[in-house]
Amino acid sequence: QYFTNFSTTVFKDSDALCLGIENSTTYDWEEWVDGGWLSECDPASIVIHLGGENLVEHNESADEIASSLIRLVSLIRAKMPASKLFLLSITPRNLETEKSAALLTANSKVKTWCEDKSGVVFVDSSSKLDKTMLKDDEHLKIAYYNSFIDLLSNSGLVIKEVDKTLIRDIEDVSFTT
């Protein structure tokens, strides 16, 4: 439904794992990192793109979202100290003004926290995206996932060269009921 061809088409033959687990929050990932299935991994790099569901599922404030992300990143650094972390800012959503502002404030707080952290890179993806790039109220249209690849590569994540048309040419999936 979303960027599901990541490891089978775009990054075929790469050692990459793409985990988009619907409605997952930082709390879910804390459990998986701290003794769960993710604790068995030892990746060179980890890309984190979380926080939006903390707002939607738990109605958290900007401070709570930022604290949750900081706690998760700190846990990952403690459990996987050799891994370099790339933290994508929370993607803007079509939400009422107060909630949209909370996401922007959380992004700002997390960015500030990351500035002096070794092995952690904050990647400002939210300022490069706008709501017209969304296929629904929260997910990007498939063609715009390229922007994440470019931003991550420009932030120091080593990504093998890929044929980006593999992403751009994928049609968005629509479901009807």
Short mmCIF file of N, CA and C in Angstrom, two decimals:
data_model
loop_
_atom_site.label_atom_id
_atom_site.label_comp_id
_atom_site.label_asym_id
_atom_site.label_seq_id
_atom_site.Cartn_x
_atom_site.Cartn_y
_atom_site.Cartn_z
N GLN A 1 0.82 -1.19 0.00
CA GLN A 1 0.00 0.00 0.00
C GLN A 1 0.86 1.25 0.00
N TYR A 2 2.02 1.20 0.64
CA TYR A 2 2.87 2.37 0.70
C TYR A 2 4.20 2.04 0.04
N PHE A 3 5.31 2.24 0.72
CA PHE A 3 6.62 2.04 0.10
C PHE A 3 7.06 0.59 0.29
N THR A 4 6.24 -0.34 -0.15
CA THR A 4 6.46 -1.75 0.14
C THR A 4 7.49 -2.42 -0.75
N ASN A 5 7.90 -1.80 -1.81
CA ASN A 5 8.88 -2.43 -2.70
C ASN A 5 10.32 -2.08 -2.32
N PHE A 6 10.50 -1.44 -1.19
CA PHE A 6 11.81 -0.95 -0.76
C PHE A 6 12.90 -2.01 -0.88
N SER A 7 12.71 -3.17 -0.28
CA SER A 7 13.79 -4.17 -0.26
C SER A 7 13.70 -5.16 -1.41
N THR A 8 12.56 -5.26 -2.08
CA THR A 8 12.45 -6.24 -3.15
C THR A 8 12.75 -5.68 -4.53
N THR A 9 12.56 -4.39 -4.72
CA THR A 9 12.77 -3.79 -6.03
C THR A 9 13.85 -2.72 -5.99
N VAL A 10 13.63 -1.71 -5.18
CA VAL A 10 14.51 -0.55 -5.18
C VAL A 10 15.90 -0.88 -4.64
N PHE A 11 15.95 -1.56 -3.52
CA PHE A 11 17.24 -1.89 -2.91
C PHE A 11 17.48 -3.40 -2.92
N LYS A 12 17.09 -4.04 -4.00
CA LYS A 12 17.32 -5.47 -4.15
C LYS A 12 18.82 -5.74 -4.01
N ASP A 13 19.16 -6.81 -3.34
CA ASP A 13 20.54 -7.23 -3.07
C ASP A 13 21.25 -6.33 -2.07
N SER A 14 20.53 -5.48 -1.37
CA SER A 14 21.11 -4.67 -0.32
C SER A 14 20.74 -5.28 1.02
N ASP A 15 21.55 -4.98 2.00
CA ASP A 15 21.25 -5.44 3.35
C ASP A 15 20.44 -4.35 4.05
N ALA A 16 19.16 -4.27 3.69
CA ALA A 16 18.30 -3.23 4.22
C ALA A 16 16.98 -3.84 4.66
N LEU A 17 16.46 -3.32 5.72
CA LEU A 17 15.19 -3.78 6.25
C LEU A 17 14.28 -2.57 6.39
N CYS A 18 13.13 -2.62 5.76
CA CYS A 18 12.17 -1.52 5.83
C CYS A 18 10.98 -1.98 6.64
N LEU A 19 10.76 -1.31 7.76
CA LEU A 19 9.68 -1.72 8.65
C LEU A 19 8.69 -0.59 8.82
N GLY A 20 7.61 -0.67 8.15
CA GLY A 20 6.54 0.30 8.31
C GLY A 20 5.39 -0.41 8.98
N ILE A 21 5.34 -0.32 10.26
CA ILE A 21 4.32 -1.05 11.00
C ILE A 21 3.21 -0.08 11.36
N GLU A 22 2.06 -0.31 10.77
CA GLU A 22 0.94 0.61 10.87
C GLU A 22 0.60 0.96 12.31
N ASN A 23 0.42 2.25 12.53
CA ASN A 23 0.01 2.80 13.82
C ASN A 23 1.02 2.58 14.93
N SER A 24 2.27 2.27 14.60
CA SER A 24 3.25 2.07 15.66
C SER A 24 3.73 3.41 16.20
N THR A 25 4.00 3.42 17.48
CA THR A 25 4.45 4.62 18.17
C THR A 25 5.86 4.38 18.71
N THR A 26 6.42 5.40 19.30
CA THR A 26 7.74 5.24 19.91
C THR A 26 7.70 4.18 21.01
N TYR A 27 6.57 4.03 21.66
CA TYR A 27 6.46 3.05 22.75
C TYR A 27 6.58 1.63 22.23
N ASP A 28 5.98 1.36 21.06
CA ASP A 28 6.11 0.04 20.44
C ASP A 28 7.57 -0.26 20.14
N TRP A 29 8.25 0.73 19.55
CA TRP A 29 9.65 0.53 19.17
C TRP A 29 10.56 0.39 20.38
N GLU A 30 10.24 1.06 21.48
CA GLU A 30 11.02 0.88 22.71
C GLU A 30 10.97 -0.58 23.15
N GLU A 31 9.80 -1.17 23.12
CA GLU A 31 9.65 -2.57 23.51
C GLU A 31 10.44 -3.48 22.59
N TRP A 32 10.42 -3.21 21.29
CA TRP A 32 11.12 -4.05 20.33
C TRP A 32 12.63 -3.90 20.44
N VAL A 33 13.10 -2.72 20.82
CA VAL A 33 14.54 -2.49 20.98
C VAL A 33 15.03 -3.07 22.30
N ASP A 34 14.26 -2.93 23.33
CA ASP A 34 14.66 -3.33 24.68
C ASP A 34 14.21 -4.75 25.00
N GLY A 35 14.87 -5.72 24.38
CA GLY A 35 14.59 -7.12 24.66
C GLY A 35 13.64 -7.78 23.67
N GLY A 36 13.10 -7.02 22.74
CA GLY A 36 12.23 -7.58 21.72
C GLY A 36 13.03 -8.03 20.51
N TRP A 37 12.33 -8.28 19.42
CA TRP A 37 12.99 -8.82 18.23
C TRP A 37 14.07 -7.90 17.67
N LEU A 38 13.92 -6.60 17.82
CA LEU A 38 14.92 -5.67 17.28
C LEU A 38 16.22 -5.69 18.08
N SER A 39 16.16 -6.18 19.31
CA SER A 39 17.38 -6.26 20.12
C SER A 39 18.36 -7.28 19.57
N GLU A 40 17.90 -8.13 18.65
CA GLU A 40 18.76 -9.13 18.01
C GLU A 40 19.56 -8.55 16.85
N CYS A 41 19.26 -7.34 16.45
CA CYS A 41 19.90 -6.72 15.29
C CYS A 41 21.12 -5.90 15.70
N ASP A 42 22.03 -5.73 14.76
CA ASP A 42 23.21 -4.89 14.98
C ASP A 42 23.51 -4.12 13.69
N PRO A 43 22.63 -3.20 13.33
CA PRO A 43 22.78 -2.50 12.05
C PRO A 43 23.85 -1.42 12.10
N ALA A 44 24.43 -1.13 10.95
CA ALA A 44 25.39 -0.02 10.84
C ALA A 44 24.65 1.31 10.93
N SER A 45 23.47 1.38 10.35
CA SER A 45 22.68 2.61 10.35
C SER A 45 21.22 2.28 10.61
N ILE A 46 20.55 3.21 11.26
CA ILE A 46 19.12 3.07 11.53
C ILE A 46 18.45 4.39 11.16
N VAL A 47 17.39 4.30 10.38
CA VAL A 47 16.60 5.47 10.03
C VAL A 47 15.30 5.39 10.81
N ILE A 48 15.01 6.45 11.54
CA ILE A 48 13.81 6.50 12.38
C ILE A 48 12.88 7.57 11.84
N HIS A 49 11.64 7.19 11.62
CA HIS A 49 10.63 8.14 11.15
C HIS A 49 9.35 7.87 11.94
N LEU A 50 9.31 8.40 13.13
CA LEU A 50 8.21 8.16 14.06
C LEU A 50 7.75 9.48 14.68
N GLY A 51 6.69 9.40 15.44
CA GLY A 51 6.22 10.54 16.22
C GLY A 51 4.81 10.96 15.89
N GLY A 52 4.42 10.84 14.64
CA GLY A 52 3.08 11.24 14.25
C GLY A 52 1.99 10.44 14.93
N GLU A 53 2.22 9.15 15.06
CA GLU A 53 1.22 8.30 15.72
C GLU A 53 1.15 8.56 17.21
N ASN A 54 2.22 9.07 17.80
CA ASN A 54 2.14 9.45 19.22
C ASN A 54 1.08 10.53 19.41
N LEU A 55 1.00 11.43 18.42
CA LEU A 55 -0.02 12.48 18.48
C LEU A 55 -1.40 11.90 18.20
N VAL A 56 -1.52 11.13 17.12
CA VAL A 56 -2.81 10.63 16.69
C VAL A 56 -3.36 9.57 17.64
N GLU A 57 -2.53 8.61 18.03
CA GLU A 57 -3.00 7.50 18.86
C GLU A 57 -3.08 7.84 20.35
N HIS A 58 -2.17 8.71 20.82
CA HIS A 58 -2.10 9.00 22.26
C HIS A 58 -2.42 10.45 22.59
N ASN A 59 -2.68 11.28 21.57
CA ASN A 59 -3.00 12.69 21.76
C ASN A 59 -1.95 13.39 22.63
N GLU A 60 -0.68 13.08 22.36
CA GLU A 60 0.40 13.66 23.15
C GLU A 60 0.67 15.11 22.77
N SER A 61 1.20 15.84 23.72
CA SER A 61 1.62 17.22 23.48
C SER A 61 2.98 17.21 22.76
N ALA A 62 3.40 18.37 22.31
CA ALA A 62 4.70 18.50 21.66
C ALA A 62 5.82 18.03 22.58
N ASP A 63 5.76 18.42 23.86
CA ASP A 63 6.78 18.01 24.83
C ASP A 63 6.80 16.50 25.01
N GLU A 64 5.62 15.89 25.07
CA GLU A 64 5.55 14.43 25.25
C GLU A 64 6.08 13.69 24.02
N ILE A 65 5.74 14.19 22.83
CA ILE A 65 6.24 13.56 21.60
C ILE A 65 7.76 13.67 21.54
N ALA A 66 8.28 14.87 21.80
CA ALA A 66 9.73 15.07 21.78
C ALA A 66 10.41 14.18 22.81
N SER A 67 9.88 14.12 24.01
CA SER A 67 10.46 13.27 25.07
C SER A 67 10.44 11.80 24.67
N SER A 68 9.36 11.37 24.03
CA SER A 68 9.26 9.97 23.60
C SER A 68 10.30 9.64 22.54
N LEU A 69 10.48 10.54 21.58
CA LEU A 69 11.50 10.32 20.54
C LEU A 69 12.90 10.33 21.13
N ILE A 70 13.17 11.28 22.01
CA ILE A 70 14.48 11.36 22.65
C ILE A 70 14.76 10.12 23.48
N ARG A 71 13.76 9.64 24.20
CA ARG A 71 13.93 8.42 25.00
C ARG A 71 14.23 7.22 24.10
N LEU A 72 13.51 7.10 22.97
CA LEU A 72 13.76 5.99 22.05
C LEU A 72 15.16 6.07 21.46
N VAL A 73 15.56 7.24 20.99
CA VAL A 73 16.90 7.40 20.41
C VAL A 73 17.97 7.08 21.46
N SER A 74 17.77 7.53 22.68
CA SER A 74 18.73 7.24 23.76
C SER A 74 18.81 5.75 24.03
N LEU A 75 17.67 5.08 24.00
CA LEU A 75 17.65 3.63 24.22
C LEU A 75 18.40 2.90 23.10
N ILE A 76 18.13 3.30 21.88
CA ILE A 76 18.83 2.67 20.74
C ILE A 76 20.33 2.91 20.83
N ARG A 77 20.74 4.13 21.17
CA ARG A 77 22.17 4.42 21.31
C ARG A 77 22.79 3.55 22.39
N ALA A 78 22.06 3.33 23.49
CA ALA A 78 22.59 2.51 24.58
C ALA A 78 22.68 1.04 24.18
N LYS A 79 21.70 0.54 23.46
CA LYS A 79 21.65 -0.88 23.08
C LYS A 79 22.48 -1.17 21.84
N MET A 80 22.62 -0.20 20.95
CA MET A 80 23.32 -0.39 19.68
C MET A 80 24.29 0.78 19.46
N PRO A 81 25.30 0.90 20.31
CA PRO A 81 26.17 2.08 20.27
C PRO A 81 26.95 2.26 18.97
N ALA A 82 27.16 1.20 18.23
CA ALA A 82 27.92 1.32 16.97
C ALA A 82 27.03 1.79 15.82
N SER A 83 25.72 1.74 15.98
CA SER A 83 24.80 2.14 14.92
C SER A 83 24.70 3.66 14.82
N LYS A 84 24.73 4.16 13.60
CA LYS A 84 24.50 5.59 13.39
C LYS A 84 23.01 5.78 13.15
N LEU A 85 22.43 6.74 13.85
CA LEU A 85 20.99 6.99 13.76
C LEU A 85 20.70 8.22 12.93
N PHE A 86 19.72 8.08 12.06
CA PHE A 86 19.23 9.18 11.24
C PHE A 86 17.76 9.34 11.61
N LEU A 87 17.45 10.46 12.23
CA LEU A 87 16.10 10.72 12.72
C LEU A 87 15.40 11.70 11.79
N LEU A 88 14.47 11.18 10.98
CA LEU A 88 13.69 12.04 10.10
C LEU A 88 12.66 12.80 10.93
N SER A 89 12.49 14.07 10.61
CA SER A 89 11.47 14.85 11.33
C SER A 89 10.09 14.28 11.03
N ILE A 90 9.16 14.59 11.90
CA ILE A 90 7.80 14.08 11.76
C ILE A 90 7.17 14.75 10.53
N THR A 91 6.60 13.94 9.67
CA THR A 91 5.98 14.43 8.45
C THR A 91 4.71 15.22 8.77
N PRO A 92 4.53 16.37 8.09
CA PRO A 92 3.31 17.13 8.32
C PRO A 92 2.08 16.34 7.91
N ARG A 93 0.99 16.60 8.56
CA ARG A 93 -0.25 15.91 8.27
C ARG A 93 -1.36 16.93 8.08
N ASN A 94 -2.46 16.47 7.56
CA ASN A 94 -3.64 17.32 7.44
C ASN A 94 -4.41 17.24 8.75
N LEU A 95 -3.98 18.03 9.69
CA LEU A 95 -4.59 18.06 11.02
C LEU A 95 -5.03 19.47 11.33
N GLU A 96 -5.85 19.59 12.37
CA GLU A 96 -6.22 20.95 12.78
C GLU A 96 -4.95 21.68 13.22
N THR A 97 -5.00 22.98 13.20
CA THR A 97 -3.85 23.84 13.41
C THR A 97 -3.09 23.53 14.69
N GLU A 98 -3.79 23.30 15.78
CA GLU A 98 -3.13 23.05 17.06
C GLU A 98 -2.26 21.79 17.01
N LYS A 99 -2.78 20.74 16.40
CA LYS A 99 -2.01 19.49 16.31
C LYS A 99 -0.85 19.61 15.34
N SER A 100 -1.05 20.30 14.24
CA SER A 100 0.05 20.53 13.30
C SER A 100 1.17 21.31 13.98
N ALA A 101 0.79 22.29 14.78
CA ALA A 101 1.78 23.09 15.51
C ALA A 101 2.54 22.22 16.50
N ALA A 102 1.84 21.26 17.12
CA ALA A 102 2.51 20.36 18.07
C ALA A 102 3.59 19.54 17.38
N LEU A 103 3.32 19.08 16.16
CA LEU A 103 4.33 18.31 15.43
C LEU A 103 5.54 19.18 15.09
N LEU A 104 5.30 20.40 14.67
CA LEU A 104 6.40 21.31 14.35
C LEU A 104 7.23 21.63 15.59
N THR A 105 6.56 21.83 16.71
CA THR A 105 7.28 22.12 17.96
C THR A 105 8.08 20.91 18.41
N ALA A 106 7.50 19.73 18.30
CA ALA A 106 8.23 18.50 18.67
C ALA A 106 9.47 18.35 17.79
N ASN A 107 9.32 18.59 16.49
CA ASN A 107 10.47 18.52 15.58
C ASN A 107 11.57 19.48 16.02
N SER A 108 11.20 20.68 16.37
CA SER A 108 12.18 21.68 16.79
C SER A 108 12.92 21.24 18.06
N LYS A 109 12.19 20.71 19.01
CA LYS A 109 12.80 20.26 20.27
C LYS A 109 13.76 19.09 20.04
N VAL A 110 13.34 18.16 19.20
CA VAL A 110 14.19 16.99 18.93
C VAL A 110 15.43 17.42 18.14
N LYS A 111 15.26 18.32 17.19
CA LYS A 111 16.41 18.81 16.42
C LYS A 111 17.44 19.45 17.35
N THR A 112 16.99 20.28 18.26
CA THR A 112 17.89 20.93 19.22
C THR A 112 18.61 19.88 20.07
N TRP A 113 17.90 18.89 20.54
CA TRP A 113 18.50 17.84 21.36
C TRP A 113 19.57 17.07 20.58
N CYS A 114 19.32 16.82 19.31
CA CYS A 114 20.24 16.02 18.49
C CYS A 114 21.54 16.75 18.16
N GLU A 115 21.55 18.06 18.25
CA GLU A 115 22.68 18.85 17.76
C GLU A 115 24.03 18.45 18.33
N ASP A 116 24.08 18.07 19.59
CA ASP A 116 25.38 17.72 20.18
C ASP A 116 25.51 16.23 20.50
N LYS A 117 24.68 15.41 19.87
CA LYS A 117 24.71 13.97 20.13
C LYS A 117 25.54 13.27 19.07
N SER A 118 26.55 12.57 19.52
CA SER A 118 27.39 11.79 18.62
C SER A 118 26.60 10.60 18.08
N GLY A 119 26.73 10.34 16.79
CA GLY A 119 26.08 9.18 16.19
C GLY A 119 24.62 9.36 15.89
N VAL A 120 24.10 10.59 16.07
CA VAL A 120 22.68 10.88 15.79
C VAL A 120 22.61 12.08 14.85
N VAL A 121 21.89 11.91 13.74
CA VAL A 121 21.72 12.98 12.77
C VAL A 121 20.24 13.27 12.63
N PHE A 122 19.85 14.51 12.87
CA PHE A 122 18.47 14.93 12.65
C PHE A 122 18.35 15.34 11.20
N VAL A 123 17.38 14.77 10.50
CA VAL A 123 17.17 15.06 9.08
C VAL A 123 15.84 15.80 8.95
N ASP A 124 15.94 17.06 8.57
CA ASP A 124 14.75 17.90 8.46
C ASP A 124 14.00 17.58 7.18
N SER A 125 13.15 16.59 7.25
CA SER A 125 12.35 16.22 6.08
C SER A 125 11.05 17.01 6.02
N SER A 126 10.55 17.43 7.16
CA SER A 126 9.23 18.08 7.17
C SER A 126 9.22 19.42 6.44
N SER A 127 10.33 20.15 6.46
CA SER A 127 10.35 21.44 5.76
C SER A 127 10.44 21.27 4.24
N LYS A 128 10.75 20.06 3.79
CA LYS A 128 10.86 19.80 2.36
C LYS A 128 9.56 19.23 1.79
N LEU A 129 8.60 18.96 2.66
CA LEU A 129 7.35 18.34 2.23
C LEU A 129 6.20 19.29 2.54
N ASP A 130 5.15 19.14 1.77
CA ASP A 130 3.94 19.90 2.10
C ASP A 130 2.73 18.99 1.93
N LYS A 131 1.61 19.48 2.37
CA LYS A 131 0.40 18.65 2.43
C LYS A 131 -0.10 18.21 1.05
N THR A 132 0.32 18.90 -0.01
CA THR A 132 -0.09 18.47 -1.35
C THR A 132 0.61 17.17 -1.76
N MET A 133 1.65 16.80 -1.04
CA MET A 133 2.38 15.58 -1.34
C MET A 133 1.77 14.36 -0.65
N LEU A 134 0.72 14.58 0.12
CA LEU A 134 0.09 13.49 0.85
C LEU A 134 -1.00 12.83 0.01
N LYS A 135 -1.07 11.50 0.10
CA LYS A 135 -2.11 10.78 -0.61
C LYS A 135 -3.38 10.69 0.21
N ASP A 136 -3.24 10.84 1.50
CA ASP A 136 -4.37 10.87 2.41
C ASP A 136 -4.01 11.91 3.46
N ASP A 137 -4.46 11.80 4.63
CA ASP A 137 -4.15 12.82 5.62
C ASP A 137 -2.78 12.65 6.28
N GLU A 138 -2.09 11.55 5.99
CA GLU A 138 -0.82 11.34 6.69
C GLU A 138 0.28 10.67 5.88
N HIS A 139 -0.02 9.96 4.82
CA HIS A 139 0.99 9.21 4.07
C HIS A 139 1.33 9.92 2.77
N LEU A 140 2.62 9.90 2.45
CA LEU A 140 3.07 10.51 1.20
C LEU A 140 2.58 9.73 -0.01
N LYS A 141 2.40 10.43 -1.11
CA LYS A 141 2.21 9.75 -2.38
C LYS A 141 3.53 9.05 -2.68
N ILE A 142 3.46 7.89 -3.28
CA ILE A 142 4.64 7.06 -3.50
C ILE A 142 5.77 7.84 -4.18
N ALA A 143 5.45 8.65 -5.15
CA ALA A 143 6.48 9.37 -5.90
C ALA A 143 7.35 10.26 -5.01
N TYR A 144 6.84 10.67 -3.87
CA TYR A 144 7.58 11.60 -3.01
C TYR A 144 8.50 10.90 -2.01
N TYR A 145 8.48 9.58 -1.95
CA TYR A 145 9.41 8.89 -1.05
C TYR A 145 10.86 9.10 -1.49
N ASN A 146 11.06 9.45 -2.75
CA ASN A 146 12.42 9.78 -3.22
C ASN A 146 13.05 10.87 -2.37
N SER A 147 12.25 11.80 -1.91
CA SER A 147 12.81 12.91 -1.14
C SER A 147 13.50 12.41 0.11
N PHE A 148 12.99 11.32 0.71
CA PHE A 148 13.66 10.75 1.88
C PHE A 148 15.03 10.19 1.50
N ILE A 149 15.10 9.50 0.38
CA ILE A 149 16.37 8.92 -0.06
C ILE A 149 17.40 10.02 -0.28
N ASP A 150 16.99 11.07 -0.98
CA ASP A 150 17.90 12.18 -1.25
C ASP A 150 18.35 12.85 0.05
N LEU A 151 17.40 13.14 0.95
CA LEU A 151 17.73 13.80 2.22
C LEU A 151 18.67 12.94 3.07
N LEU A 152 18.40 11.66 3.13
CA LEU A 152 19.25 10.77 3.93
C LEU A 152 20.65 10.67 3.33
N SER A 153 20.71 10.54 2.04
CA SER A 153 22.02 10.47 1.37
C SER A 153 22.81 11.75 1.61
N ASN A 154 22.15 12.89 1.51
CA ASN A 154 22.81 14.17 1.74
C ASN A 154 23.18 14.38 3.21
N SER A 155 22.60 13.59 4.10
CA SER A 155 22.89 13.70 5.54
C SER A 155 23.97 12.72 5.99
N GLY A 156 24.50 11.94 5.05
CA GLY A 156 25.61 11.06 5.38
C GLY A 156 25.28 9.58 5.40
N LEU A 157 24.03 9.21 5.18
CA LEU A 157 23.71 7.78 5.11
C LEU A 157 24.23 7.23 3.80
N VAL A 158 24.99 6.16 3.87
CA VAL A 158 25.53 5.55 2.67
C VAL A 158 24.43 4.69 2.04
N ILE A 159 24.01 5.12 0.86
CA ILE A 159 22.96 4.42 0.12
C ILE A 159 23.51 4.09 -1.24
N LYS A 160 23.37 2.83 -1.64
CA LYS A 160 23.86 2.48 -2.96
C LYS A 160 23.04 3.20 -4.01
N GLU A 161 23.64 3.42 -5.16
CA GLU A 161 22.91 4.08 -6.24
C GLU A 161 21.73 3.21 -6.64
N VAL A 162 20.60 3.86 -6.80
CA VAL A 162 19.40 3.14 -7.22
C VAL A 162 18.78 3.87 -8.39
N ASP A 163 18.03 3.12 -9.14
CA ASP A 163 17.27 3.70 -10.23
C ASP A 163 15.99 4.28 -9.63
N LYS A 164 15.96 5.58 -9.43
CA LYS A 164 14.83 6.21 -8.75
C LYS A 164 13.54 6.12 -9.54
N THR A 165 13.62 5.74 -10.80
CA THR A 165 12.37 5.56 -11.54
C THR A 165 11.59 4.38 -10.99
N LEU A 166 12.31 3.47 -10.31
CA LEU A 166 11.61 2.34 -9.69
C LEU A 166 10.63 2.82 -8.64
N ILE A 167 10.92 3.96 -8.05
CA ILE A 167 10.01 4.51 -7.05
C ILE A 167 9.01 5.44 -7.73
N ARG A 168 9.48 6.30 -8.59
CA ARG A 168 8.61 7.30 -9.20
C ARG A 168 7.52 6.68 -10.06
N ASP A 169 7.79 5.52 -10.65
CA ASP A 169 6.84 4.93 -11.57
C ASP A 169 5.81 4.02 -10.88
N ILE A 170 5.89 3.91 -9.59
CA ILE A 170 4.92 3.08 -8.88
C ILE A 170 3.64 3.87 -8.70
N GLU A 171 2.54 3.29 -9.10
CA GLU A 171 1.27 3.98 -8.92
C GLU A 171 0.83 3.85 -7.48
N ASP A 172 0.21 4.90 -6.98
CA ASP A 172 -0.36 4.83 -5.65
C ASP A 172 -1.49 3.82 -5.65
N VAL A 173 -1.58 3.11 -4.55
CA VAL A 173 -2.64 2.11 -4.40
C VAL A 173 -3.83 2.80 -3.74
N SER A 174 -4.97 2.58 -4.30
CA SER A 174 -6.20 3.12 -3.71
C SER A 174 -7.09 1.96 -3.33
N PHE A 175 -7.74 2.08 -2.21
CA PHE A 175 -8.66 1.05 -1.76
C PHE A 175 -10.07 1.61 -1.73
N THR A 176 -10.99 0.81 -2.11
CA THR A 176 -12.39 1.21 -2.03
C THR A 176 -13.12 0.20 -1.16
N THR A 177 -14.19 0.65 -0.57
CA THR A 177 -14.97 -0.28 0.27
C THR A 177 -16.33 -0.49 -0.33
#
